PDB file of C-alpha atoms in Angstrom:
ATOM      1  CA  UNK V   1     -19.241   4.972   8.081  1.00 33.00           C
ATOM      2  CA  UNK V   2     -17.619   2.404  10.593  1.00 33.00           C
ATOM      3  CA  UNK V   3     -15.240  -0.091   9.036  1.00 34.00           C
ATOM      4  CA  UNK V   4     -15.265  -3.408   9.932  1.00 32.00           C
ATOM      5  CA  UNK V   5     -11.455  -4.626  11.916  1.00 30.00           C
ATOM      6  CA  UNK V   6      -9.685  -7.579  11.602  1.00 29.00           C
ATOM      7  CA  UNK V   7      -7.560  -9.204  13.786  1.00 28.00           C
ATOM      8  CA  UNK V   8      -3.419  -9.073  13.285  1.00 30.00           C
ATOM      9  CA  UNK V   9      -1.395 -11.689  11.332  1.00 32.00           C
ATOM     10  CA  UNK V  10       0.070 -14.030  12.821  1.00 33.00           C
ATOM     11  CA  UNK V  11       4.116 -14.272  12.140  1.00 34.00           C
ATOM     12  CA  UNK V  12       7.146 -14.131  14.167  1.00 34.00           C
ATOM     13  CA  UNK V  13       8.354 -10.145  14.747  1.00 32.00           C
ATOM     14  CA  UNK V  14      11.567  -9.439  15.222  1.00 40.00           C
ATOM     15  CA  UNK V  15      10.902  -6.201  15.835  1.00 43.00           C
ATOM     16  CA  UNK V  16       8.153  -4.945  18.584  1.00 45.00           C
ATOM     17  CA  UNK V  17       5.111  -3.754  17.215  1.00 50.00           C
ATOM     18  CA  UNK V  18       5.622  -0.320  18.767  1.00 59.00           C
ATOM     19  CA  UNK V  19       8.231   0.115  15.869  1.00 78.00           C
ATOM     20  CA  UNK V  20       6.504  -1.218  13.194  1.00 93.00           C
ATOM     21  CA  UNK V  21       4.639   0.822  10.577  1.00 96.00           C
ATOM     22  CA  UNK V  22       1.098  -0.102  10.094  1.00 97.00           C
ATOM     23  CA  UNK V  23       0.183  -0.977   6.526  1.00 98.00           C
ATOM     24  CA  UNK V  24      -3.192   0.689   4.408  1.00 97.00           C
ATOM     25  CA  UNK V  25      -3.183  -1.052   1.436  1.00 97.00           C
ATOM     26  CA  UNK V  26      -5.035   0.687  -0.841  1.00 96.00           C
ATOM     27  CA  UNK V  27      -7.528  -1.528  -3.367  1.00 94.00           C
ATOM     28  CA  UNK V  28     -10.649   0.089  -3.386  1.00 91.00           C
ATOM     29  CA  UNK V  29     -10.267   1.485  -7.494  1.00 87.00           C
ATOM     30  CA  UNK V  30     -12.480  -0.322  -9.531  1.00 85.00           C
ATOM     31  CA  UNK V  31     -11.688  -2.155 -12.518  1.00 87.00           C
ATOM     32  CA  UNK V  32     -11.926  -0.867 -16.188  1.00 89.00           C
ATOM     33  CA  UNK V  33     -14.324  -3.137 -18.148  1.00 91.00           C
ATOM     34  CA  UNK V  34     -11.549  -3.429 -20.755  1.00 92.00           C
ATOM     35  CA  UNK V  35      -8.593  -5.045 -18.073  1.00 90.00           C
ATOM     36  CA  UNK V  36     -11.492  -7.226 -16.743  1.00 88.00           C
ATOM     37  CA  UNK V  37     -12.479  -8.671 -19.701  1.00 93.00           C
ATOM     38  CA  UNK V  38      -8.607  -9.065 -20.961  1.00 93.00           C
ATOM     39  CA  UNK V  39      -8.021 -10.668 -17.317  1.00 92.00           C
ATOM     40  CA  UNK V  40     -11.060 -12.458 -16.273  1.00 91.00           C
ATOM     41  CA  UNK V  41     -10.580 -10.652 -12.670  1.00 91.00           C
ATOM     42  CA  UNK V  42     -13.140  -8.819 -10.751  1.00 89.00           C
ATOM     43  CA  UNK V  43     -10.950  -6.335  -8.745  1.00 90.00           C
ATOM     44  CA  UNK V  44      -7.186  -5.350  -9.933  1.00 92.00           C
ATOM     45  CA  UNK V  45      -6.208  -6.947  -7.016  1.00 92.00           C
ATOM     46  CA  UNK V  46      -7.254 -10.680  -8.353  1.00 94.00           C
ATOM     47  CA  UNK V  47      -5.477 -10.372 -11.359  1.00 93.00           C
ATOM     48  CA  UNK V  48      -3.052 -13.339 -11.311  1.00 93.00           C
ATOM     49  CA  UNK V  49       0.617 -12.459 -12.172  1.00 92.00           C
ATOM     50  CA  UNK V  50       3.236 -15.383 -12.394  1.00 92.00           C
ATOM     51  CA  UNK V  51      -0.555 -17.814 -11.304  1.00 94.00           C
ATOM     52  CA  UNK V  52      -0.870 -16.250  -8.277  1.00 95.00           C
ATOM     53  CA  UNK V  53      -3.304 -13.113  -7.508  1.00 95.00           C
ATOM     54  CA  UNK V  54      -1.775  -9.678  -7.692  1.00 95.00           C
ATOM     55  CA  UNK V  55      -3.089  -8.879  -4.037  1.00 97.00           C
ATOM     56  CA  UNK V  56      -1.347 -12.510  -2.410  1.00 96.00           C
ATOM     57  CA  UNK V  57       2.133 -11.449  -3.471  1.00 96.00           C
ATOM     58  CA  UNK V  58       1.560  -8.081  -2.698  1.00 96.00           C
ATOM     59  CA  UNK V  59       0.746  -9.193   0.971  1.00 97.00           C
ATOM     60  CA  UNK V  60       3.950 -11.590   1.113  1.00 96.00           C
ATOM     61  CA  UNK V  61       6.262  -8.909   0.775  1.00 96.00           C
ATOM     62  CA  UNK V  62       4.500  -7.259   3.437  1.00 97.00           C
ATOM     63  CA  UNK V  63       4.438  -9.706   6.057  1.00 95.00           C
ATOM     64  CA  UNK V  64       8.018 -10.603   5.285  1.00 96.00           C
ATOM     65  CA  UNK V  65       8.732  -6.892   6.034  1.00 96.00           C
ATOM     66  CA  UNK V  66      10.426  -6.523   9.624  1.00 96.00           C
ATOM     67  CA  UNK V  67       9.217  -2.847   9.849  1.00 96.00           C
ATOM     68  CA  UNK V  68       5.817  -3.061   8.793  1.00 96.00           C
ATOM     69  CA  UNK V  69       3.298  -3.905  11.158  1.00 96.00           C
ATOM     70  CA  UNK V  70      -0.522  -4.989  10.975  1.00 96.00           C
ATOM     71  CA  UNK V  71      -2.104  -4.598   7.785  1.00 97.00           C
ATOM     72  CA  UNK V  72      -5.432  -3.727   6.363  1.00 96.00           C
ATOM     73  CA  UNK V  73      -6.807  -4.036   2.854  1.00 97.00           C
ATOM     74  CA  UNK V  74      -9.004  -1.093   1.718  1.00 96.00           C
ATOM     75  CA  UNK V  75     -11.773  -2.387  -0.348  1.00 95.00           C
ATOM     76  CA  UNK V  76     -14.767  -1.187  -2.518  1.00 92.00           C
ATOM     77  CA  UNK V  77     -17.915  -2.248  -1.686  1.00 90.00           C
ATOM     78  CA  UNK V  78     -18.926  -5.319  -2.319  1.00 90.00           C
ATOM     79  CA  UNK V  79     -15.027  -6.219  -3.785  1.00 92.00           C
ATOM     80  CA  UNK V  80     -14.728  -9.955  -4.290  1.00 92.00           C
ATOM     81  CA  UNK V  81     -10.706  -8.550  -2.534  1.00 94.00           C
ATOM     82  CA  UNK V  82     -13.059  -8.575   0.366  1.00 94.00           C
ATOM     83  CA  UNK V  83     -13.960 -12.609   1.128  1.00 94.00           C
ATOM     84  CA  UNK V  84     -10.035 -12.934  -0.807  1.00 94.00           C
ATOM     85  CA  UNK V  85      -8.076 -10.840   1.612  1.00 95.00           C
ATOM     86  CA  UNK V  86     -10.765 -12.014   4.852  1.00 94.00           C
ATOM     87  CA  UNK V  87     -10.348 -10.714   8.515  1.00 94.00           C
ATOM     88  CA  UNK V  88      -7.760  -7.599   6.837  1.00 94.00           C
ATOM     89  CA  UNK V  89     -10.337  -6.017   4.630  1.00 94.00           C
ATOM     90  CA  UNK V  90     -11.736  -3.207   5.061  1.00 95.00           C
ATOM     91  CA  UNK V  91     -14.622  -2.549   3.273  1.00 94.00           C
ATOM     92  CA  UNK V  92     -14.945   1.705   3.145  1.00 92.00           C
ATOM     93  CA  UNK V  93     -17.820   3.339   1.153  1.00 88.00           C
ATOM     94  CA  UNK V  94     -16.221   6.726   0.577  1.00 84.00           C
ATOM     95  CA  UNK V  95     -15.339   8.225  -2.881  1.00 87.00           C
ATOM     96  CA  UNK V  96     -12.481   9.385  -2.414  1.00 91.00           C
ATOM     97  CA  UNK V  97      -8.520   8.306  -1.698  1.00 92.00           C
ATOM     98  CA  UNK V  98      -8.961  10.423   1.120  1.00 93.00           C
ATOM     99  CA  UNK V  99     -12.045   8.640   2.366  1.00 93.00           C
ATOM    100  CA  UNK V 100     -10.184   5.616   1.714  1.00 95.00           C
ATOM    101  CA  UNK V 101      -6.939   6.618   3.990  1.00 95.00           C
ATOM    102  CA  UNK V 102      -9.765   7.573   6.449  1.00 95.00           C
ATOM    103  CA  UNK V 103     -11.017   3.983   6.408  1.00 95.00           C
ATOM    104  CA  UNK V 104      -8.055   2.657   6.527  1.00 96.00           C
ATOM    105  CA  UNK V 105      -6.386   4.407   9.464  1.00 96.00           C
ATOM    106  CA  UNK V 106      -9.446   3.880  11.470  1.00 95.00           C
ATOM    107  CA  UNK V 107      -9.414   0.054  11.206  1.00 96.00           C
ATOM    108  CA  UNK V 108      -5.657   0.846  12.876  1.00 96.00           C
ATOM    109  CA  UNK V 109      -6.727   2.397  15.773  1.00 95.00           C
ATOM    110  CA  UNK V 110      -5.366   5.955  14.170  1.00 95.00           C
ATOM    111  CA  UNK V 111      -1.388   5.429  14.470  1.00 95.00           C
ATOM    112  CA  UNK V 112       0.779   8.544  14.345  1.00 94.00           C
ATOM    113  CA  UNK V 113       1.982   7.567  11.077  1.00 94.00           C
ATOM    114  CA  UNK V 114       0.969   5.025   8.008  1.00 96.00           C
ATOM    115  CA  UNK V 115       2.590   2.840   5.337  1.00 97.00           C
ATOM    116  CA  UNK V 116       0.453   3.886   2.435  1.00 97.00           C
ATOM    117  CA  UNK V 117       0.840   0.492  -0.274  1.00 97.00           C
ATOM    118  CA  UNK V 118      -0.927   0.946  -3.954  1.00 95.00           C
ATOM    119  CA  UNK V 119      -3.198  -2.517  -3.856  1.00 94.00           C
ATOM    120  CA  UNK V 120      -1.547  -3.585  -7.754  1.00 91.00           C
ATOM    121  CA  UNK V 121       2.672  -4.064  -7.258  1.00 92.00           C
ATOM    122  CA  UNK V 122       2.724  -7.834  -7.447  1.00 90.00           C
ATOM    123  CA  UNK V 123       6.758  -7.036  -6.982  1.00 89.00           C
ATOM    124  CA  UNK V 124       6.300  -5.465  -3.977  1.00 93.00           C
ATOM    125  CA  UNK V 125       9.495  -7.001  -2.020  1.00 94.00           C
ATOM    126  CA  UNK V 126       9.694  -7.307   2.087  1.00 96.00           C
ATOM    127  CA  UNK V 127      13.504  -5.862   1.163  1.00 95.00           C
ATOM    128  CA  UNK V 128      11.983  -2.769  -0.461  1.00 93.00           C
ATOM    129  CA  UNK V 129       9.598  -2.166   2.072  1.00 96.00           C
ATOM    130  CA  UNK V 130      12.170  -2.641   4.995  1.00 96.00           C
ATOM    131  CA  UNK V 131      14.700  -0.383   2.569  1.00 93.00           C
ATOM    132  CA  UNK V 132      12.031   2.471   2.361  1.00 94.00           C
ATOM    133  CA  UNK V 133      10.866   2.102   6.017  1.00 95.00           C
ATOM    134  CA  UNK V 134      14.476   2.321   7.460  1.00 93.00           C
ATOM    135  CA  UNK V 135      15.120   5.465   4.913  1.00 91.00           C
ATOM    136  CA  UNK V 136      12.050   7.256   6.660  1.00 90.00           C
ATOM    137  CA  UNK V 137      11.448   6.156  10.013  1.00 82.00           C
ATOM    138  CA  UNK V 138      13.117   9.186  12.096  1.00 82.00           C
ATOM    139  CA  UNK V 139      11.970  11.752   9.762  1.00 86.00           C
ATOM    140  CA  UNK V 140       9.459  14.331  10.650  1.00 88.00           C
ATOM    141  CA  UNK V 141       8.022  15.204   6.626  1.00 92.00           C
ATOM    142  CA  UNK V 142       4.229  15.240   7.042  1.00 93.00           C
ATOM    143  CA  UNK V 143       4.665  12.757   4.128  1.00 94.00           C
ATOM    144  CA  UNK V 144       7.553  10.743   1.807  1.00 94.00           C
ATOM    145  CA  UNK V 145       6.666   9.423  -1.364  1.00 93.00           C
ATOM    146  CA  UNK V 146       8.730   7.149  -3.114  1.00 92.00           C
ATOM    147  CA  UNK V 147      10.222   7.060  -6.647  1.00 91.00           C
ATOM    148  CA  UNK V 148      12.233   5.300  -8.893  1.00 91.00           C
ATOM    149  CA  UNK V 149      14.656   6.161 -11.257  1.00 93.00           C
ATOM    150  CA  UNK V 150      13.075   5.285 -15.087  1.00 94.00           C
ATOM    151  CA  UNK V 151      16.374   3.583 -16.031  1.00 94.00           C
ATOM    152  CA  UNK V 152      15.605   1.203 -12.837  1.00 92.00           C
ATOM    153  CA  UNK V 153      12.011   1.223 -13.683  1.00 90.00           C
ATOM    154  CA  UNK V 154      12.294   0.319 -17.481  1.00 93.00           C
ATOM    155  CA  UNK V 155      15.519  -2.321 -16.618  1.00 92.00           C
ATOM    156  CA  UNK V 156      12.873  -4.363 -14.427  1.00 87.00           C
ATOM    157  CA  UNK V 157       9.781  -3.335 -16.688  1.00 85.00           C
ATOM    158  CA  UNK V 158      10.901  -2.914 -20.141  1.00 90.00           C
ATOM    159  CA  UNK V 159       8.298  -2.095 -22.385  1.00 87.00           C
ATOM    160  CA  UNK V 160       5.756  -1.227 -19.154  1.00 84.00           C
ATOM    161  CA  UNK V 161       3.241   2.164 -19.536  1.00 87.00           C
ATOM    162  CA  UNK V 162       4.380   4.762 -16.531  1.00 89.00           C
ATOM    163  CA  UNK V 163       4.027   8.345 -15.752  1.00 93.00           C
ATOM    164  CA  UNK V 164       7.461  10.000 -15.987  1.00 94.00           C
ATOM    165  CA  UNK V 165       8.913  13.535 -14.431  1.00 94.00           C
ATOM    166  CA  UNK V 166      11.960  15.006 -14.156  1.00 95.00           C
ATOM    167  CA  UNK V 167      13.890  16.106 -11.128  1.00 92.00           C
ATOM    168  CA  UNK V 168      16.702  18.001 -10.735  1.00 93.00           C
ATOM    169  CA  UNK V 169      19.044  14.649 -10.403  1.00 92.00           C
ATOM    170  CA  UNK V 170      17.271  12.775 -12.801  1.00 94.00           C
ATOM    171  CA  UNK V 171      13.859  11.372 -14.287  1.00 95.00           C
ATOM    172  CA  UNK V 172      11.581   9.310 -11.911  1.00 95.00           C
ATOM    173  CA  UNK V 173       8.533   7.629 -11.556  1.00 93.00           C
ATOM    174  CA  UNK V 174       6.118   6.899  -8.423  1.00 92.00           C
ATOM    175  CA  UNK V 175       6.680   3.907  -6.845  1.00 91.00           C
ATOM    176  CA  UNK V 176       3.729   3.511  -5.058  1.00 93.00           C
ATOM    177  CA  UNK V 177       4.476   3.176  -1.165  1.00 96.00           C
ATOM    178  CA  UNK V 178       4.315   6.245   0.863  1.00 96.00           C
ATOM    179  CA  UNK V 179       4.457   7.328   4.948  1.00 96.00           C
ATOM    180  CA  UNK V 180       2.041   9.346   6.006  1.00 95.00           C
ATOM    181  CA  UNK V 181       1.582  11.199   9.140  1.00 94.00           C
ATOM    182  CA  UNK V 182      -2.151  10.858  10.826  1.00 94.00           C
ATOM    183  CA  UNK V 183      -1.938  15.148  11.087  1.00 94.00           C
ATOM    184  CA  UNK V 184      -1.871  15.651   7.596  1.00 93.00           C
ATOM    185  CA  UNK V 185      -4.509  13.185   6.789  1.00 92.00           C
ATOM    186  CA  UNK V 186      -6.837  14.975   9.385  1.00 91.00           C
ATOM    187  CA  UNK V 187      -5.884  18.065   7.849  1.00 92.00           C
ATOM    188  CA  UNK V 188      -6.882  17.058   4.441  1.00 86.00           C
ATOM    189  CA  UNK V 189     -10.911  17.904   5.402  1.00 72.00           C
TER     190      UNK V 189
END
């Protein structure tokens, strides 16, 4: 399975690309019949929030990020995200999310480490991203996934369906973005 690359976005840096974080966006779940037919979208990803798809203003906050760097879009087969999203897609056969981290850090030339980005946060913000980066970027964890407090969560949501847990300082939910060292993905078999 080779993935096909793209080439980088063009914006103005203002931080080298040897700091950045590359991106893996990951859109390559299919849609339930049920949120298609409620949505009249093929992928998750082209479901249009606020008139605009899901996957555009998911990609604005990333290129707005200073710390993340190039970004591909990890796509079923055959994903109408795939013409969408253009020279960034990544179009990975595998079943898994593992297969599609493999894809995706591939088409990245196999960086130490990863921005891992759910493909459906149409909130996603180039602040939050930066905020998250900046929290992890000297730390050594194999992996940091983020969460969010449910009172934050349900303040900016209210009324929206997530997956709760509690902590020792308080109830969270996943938010989504993760770092990722390349070791522990090639560990994963």
């Amino acid at each position: 399975m080779r993935p096909a690359l793209f080439r980088r976005a063009t914006s103005s840096w203002r931080v080298p690309m040897s700091e950045k974080t590359p991106v893996v966006v990951l859109a390559a779940g299919h849609i339930s019949t049920s949120l298609a037919r409620a949505t009249g979208a093929a992928a998750k990803g082209m479901i249009e929030v606020g008139g605009r798809p899901i996957i555009d203003r998911l990609l604005e906050g990333l290129e707005g990020a200073k710390l993340a760097g190039e970004v591909c879009v990890v796509c079923a087969e055959n994903s109408p995200l795939i013409e969408h999203v253009g020279e960034r897609a990544v179009e990975c056969k595998g079943e898994t999310i593992v297969d599609s981290l493999r894809c995706g850090l591939e088409a990245l030339g196999r960086p130490e480490r990863i921005l891992i980005v759910t493909g459906d946060l149409p909130l996603l913000s180039a602040e939050s991203v930066d905020h998250f980066l900046g929290q992890v970027l000297h730390s050594d964890a194999s992996i940091v996934y983020s969460v969010v407090a449910k009172r934050d969560c349900e303040r900016v949501l209210p009324g929206g369906r997530r997956t709760y847990f509690r902590l020792l300082d308080g109830v969270f939910t996943g938010g989504n973005i993760a770092v990722m060292r390349r070791e522990f993905l090639d560990e994963q078999g």
